[in-house]
Amino acid sequence: MSDEGGGERKSYHHGNLRAALVDATLELITEKGPTGFTLAEAARHAGVSAAAPYRHFKGREELIEEVALIGFDMFADLLEHAFTKGPTGSPLEAFYRVGRAYLAFARRYPGHYIAMFESGVSIAGNSELTHVSNRAMAVLTRAAEALMEHIPIAKRPPAIMVSHHIWALSHGIVELFARGTPGGRAPFSPDELLESGTGIYLRGLGILKD
């Protein structure tokens, strides 16, 4: 909490101003959305002066970019762990684990997820964001490649196409069924919707056989 008289949080005096602002922004994004607060409000929420954020960030958008960057790094780590460190099993099971990890991240880290995918942050305009977002996508593409190893190369659909389609399906399920939006009353869980939708899609491509 702030010291009486508008003093800054003790964490700031310990050199944690950047982290305190990120934490405050995560709470505000989750509560109000990425455009529902100002940089001054983030500063108040962090218990620091209105001028303090400018020591690290030019404005709110740059602060949100930092939240997205941290989120993508966590996201890529989680997907990588799901793909390579999960229980032994088939490539299909590894593929499903990556999809479930996607949904789990959105549930557990809504502030990061919103900053990454719903804030309008320019990934292409930030080299660090481009790198970490590509790292996350690469995990899903590798999972798709492993899933299609049994198919002759000439007959395989592009792995990057498969990974982008599954990414889009996962994001749609998060938006409609995982965060209490109007579609959230589906009779199936988000994980069940993703797994069944993925199965239908893969069968349509001939990657899975009945």
PDB file of N, CA and C in Angstrom, residues 172-173 176-194 196:
ATOM      1  N   GLY A 172     -10.902 -18.757 -30.384  1.00  0.00           N
ATOM      2  CA  GLY A 172     -12.345 -18.603 -30.441  1.00  0.00           C
ATOM      3  C   GLY A 172     -13.043 -19.238 -29.252  1.00  0.00           C
ATOM      4  N   ILE A 173     -12.569 -20.386 -28.833  1.00  0.00           N
ATOM      5  CA  ILE A 173     -13.170 -21.058 -27.677  1.00  0.00           C
ATOM      6  C   ILE A 173     -12.932 -20.254 -26.408  1.00  0.00           C
ATOM      7  N   LEU A 176     -15.394 -17.233 -26.561  1.00  0.00           N
ATOM      8  CA  LEU A 176     -16.819 -17.521 -26.481  1.00  0.00           C
ATOM      9  C   LEU A 176     -17.226 -18.333 -25.256  1.00  0.00           C
ATOM     10  N   PHE A 177     -16.329 -19.201 -24.795  1.00  0.00           N
ATOM     11  CA  PHE A 177     -16.767 -20.173 -23.791  1.00  0.00           C
ATOM     12  C   PHE A 177     -15.906 -20.258 -22.530  1.00  0.00           C
ATOM     13  N   ALA A 178     -14.825 -19.524 -22.472  1.00  0.00           N
ATOM     14  CA  ALA A 178     -13.933 -19.693 -21.321  1.00  0.00           C
ATOM     15  C   ALA A 178     -13.896 -18.493 -20.395  1.00  0.00           C
ATOM     16  N   ARG A 179     -14.629 -17.417 -20.741  1.00  0.00           N
ATOM     17  CA  ARG A 179     -14.518 -16.226 -19.901  1.00  0.00           C
ATOM     18  C   ARG A 179     -15.869 -15.616 -19.557  1.00  0.00           C
ATOM     19  N   GLY A 180     -16.918 -16.417 -19.521  1.00  0.00           N
ATOM     20  CA  GLY A 180     -18.207 -15.920 -19.061  1.00  0.00           C
ATOM     21  C   GLY A 180     -18.920 -14.995 -20.033  1.00  0.00           C
ATOM     22  N   THR A 181     -18.544 -15.031 -21.307  1.00  0.00           N
ATOM     23  CA  THR A 181     -19.225 -14.230 -22.324  1.00  0.00           C
ATOM     24  C   THR A 181     -20.521 -14.931 -22.727  1.00  0.00           C
ATOM     25  N   PRO A 182     -21.345 -14.341 -23.592  1.00  0.00           N
ATOM     26  CA  PRO A 182     -22.655 -14.931 -23.890  1.00  0.00           C
ATOM     27  C   PRO A 182     -22.633 -16.396 -24.302  1.00  0.00           C
ATOM     28  N   GLY A 183     -21.587 -16.845 -24.964  1.00  0.00           N
ATOM     29  CA  GLY A 183     -21.544 -18.245 -25.361  1.00  0.00           C
ATOM     30  C   GLY A 183     -21.058 -19.173 -24.262  1.00  0.00           C
ATOM     31  N   GLY A 184     -20.833 -18.628 -23.077  1.00  0.00           N
ATOM     32  CA  GLY A 184     -20.220 -19.414 -22.011  1.00  0.00           C
ATOM     33  C   GLY A 184     -21.094 -20.486 -21.418  1.00  0.00           C
ATOM     34  N   ARG A 185     -22.342 -20.554 -21.808  1.00  0.00           N
ATOM     35  CA  ARG A 185     -23.237 -21.562 -21.228  1.00  0.00           C
ATOM     36  C   ARG A 185     -23.364 -22.794 -22.101  1.00  0.00           C
ATOM     37  N   ALA A 186     -22.342 -23.095 -22.854  1.00  0.00           N
ATOM     38  CA  ALA A 186     -22.347 -24.302 -23.676  1.00  0.00           C
ATOM     39  C   ALA A 186     -22.423 -25.530 -22.775  1.00  0.00           C
ATOM     40  N   PRO A 187     -23.083 -26.598 -23.235  1.00  0.00           N
ATOM     41  CA  PRO A 187     -23.210 -27.803 -22.401  1.00  0.00           C
ATOM     42  C   PRO A 187     -21.914 -28.602 -22.296  1.00  0.00           C
ATOM     43  N   PHE A 188     -20.839 -28.098 -22.914  1.00  0.00           N
ATOM     44  CA  PHE A 188     -19.559 -28.799 -22.880  1.00  0.00           C
ATOM     45  C   PHE A 188     -18.491 -27.845 -22.352  1.00  0.00           C
ATOM     46  N   SER A 189     -17.465 -28.406 -21.744  1.00  0.00           N
ATOM     47  CA  SER A 189     -16.377 -27.583 -21.231  1.00  0.00           C
ATOM     48  C   SER A 189     -15.532 -27.060 -22.385  1.00  0.00           C
ATOM     49  N   PRO A 190     -14.777 -25.975 -22.182  1.00  0.00           N
ATOM     50  CA  PRO A 190     -13.881 -25.495 -23.239  1.00  0.00           C
ATOM     51  C   PRO A 190     -12.915 -26.568 -23.723  1.00  0.00           C
ATOM     52  N   ASP A 191     -12.395 -27.374 -22.810  1.00  0.00           N
ATOM     53  CA  ASP A 191     -11.467 -28.430 -23.204  1.00  0.00           C
ATOM     54  C   ASP A 191     -12.143 -29.463 -24.102  1.00  0.00           C
ATOM     55  N   GLU A 192     -13.394 -29.822 -23.766  1.00  0.00           N
ATOM     56  CA  GLU A 192     -14.126 -30.776 -24.595  1.00  0.00           C
ATOM     57  C   GLU A 192     -14.422 -30.196 -25.973  1.00  0.00           C
ATOM     58  N   LEU A 193     -14.779 -28.913 -26.014  1.00  0.00           N
ATOM     59  CA  LEU A 193     -15.053 -28.262 -27.297  1.00  0.00           C
ATOM     60  C   LEU A 193     -13.800 -28.223 -28.168  1.00  0.00           C
ATOM     61  N   LEU A 194     -12.660 -27.912 -27.553  1.00  0.00           N
ATOM     62  CA  LEU A 194     -11.428 -27.844 -28.331  1.00  0.00           C
ATOM     63  C   LEU A 194     -11.027 -29.214 -28.842  1.00  0.00           C
ATOM     64  N   SER A 196     -12.891 -31.930 -29.358  1.00  0.00           N
ATOM     65  CA  SER A 196     -13.789 -32.453 -30.388  1.00  0.00           C
ATOM     66  C   SER A 196     -13.632 -31.669 -31.691  1.00  0.00           C
TER      67      SER A 196
END
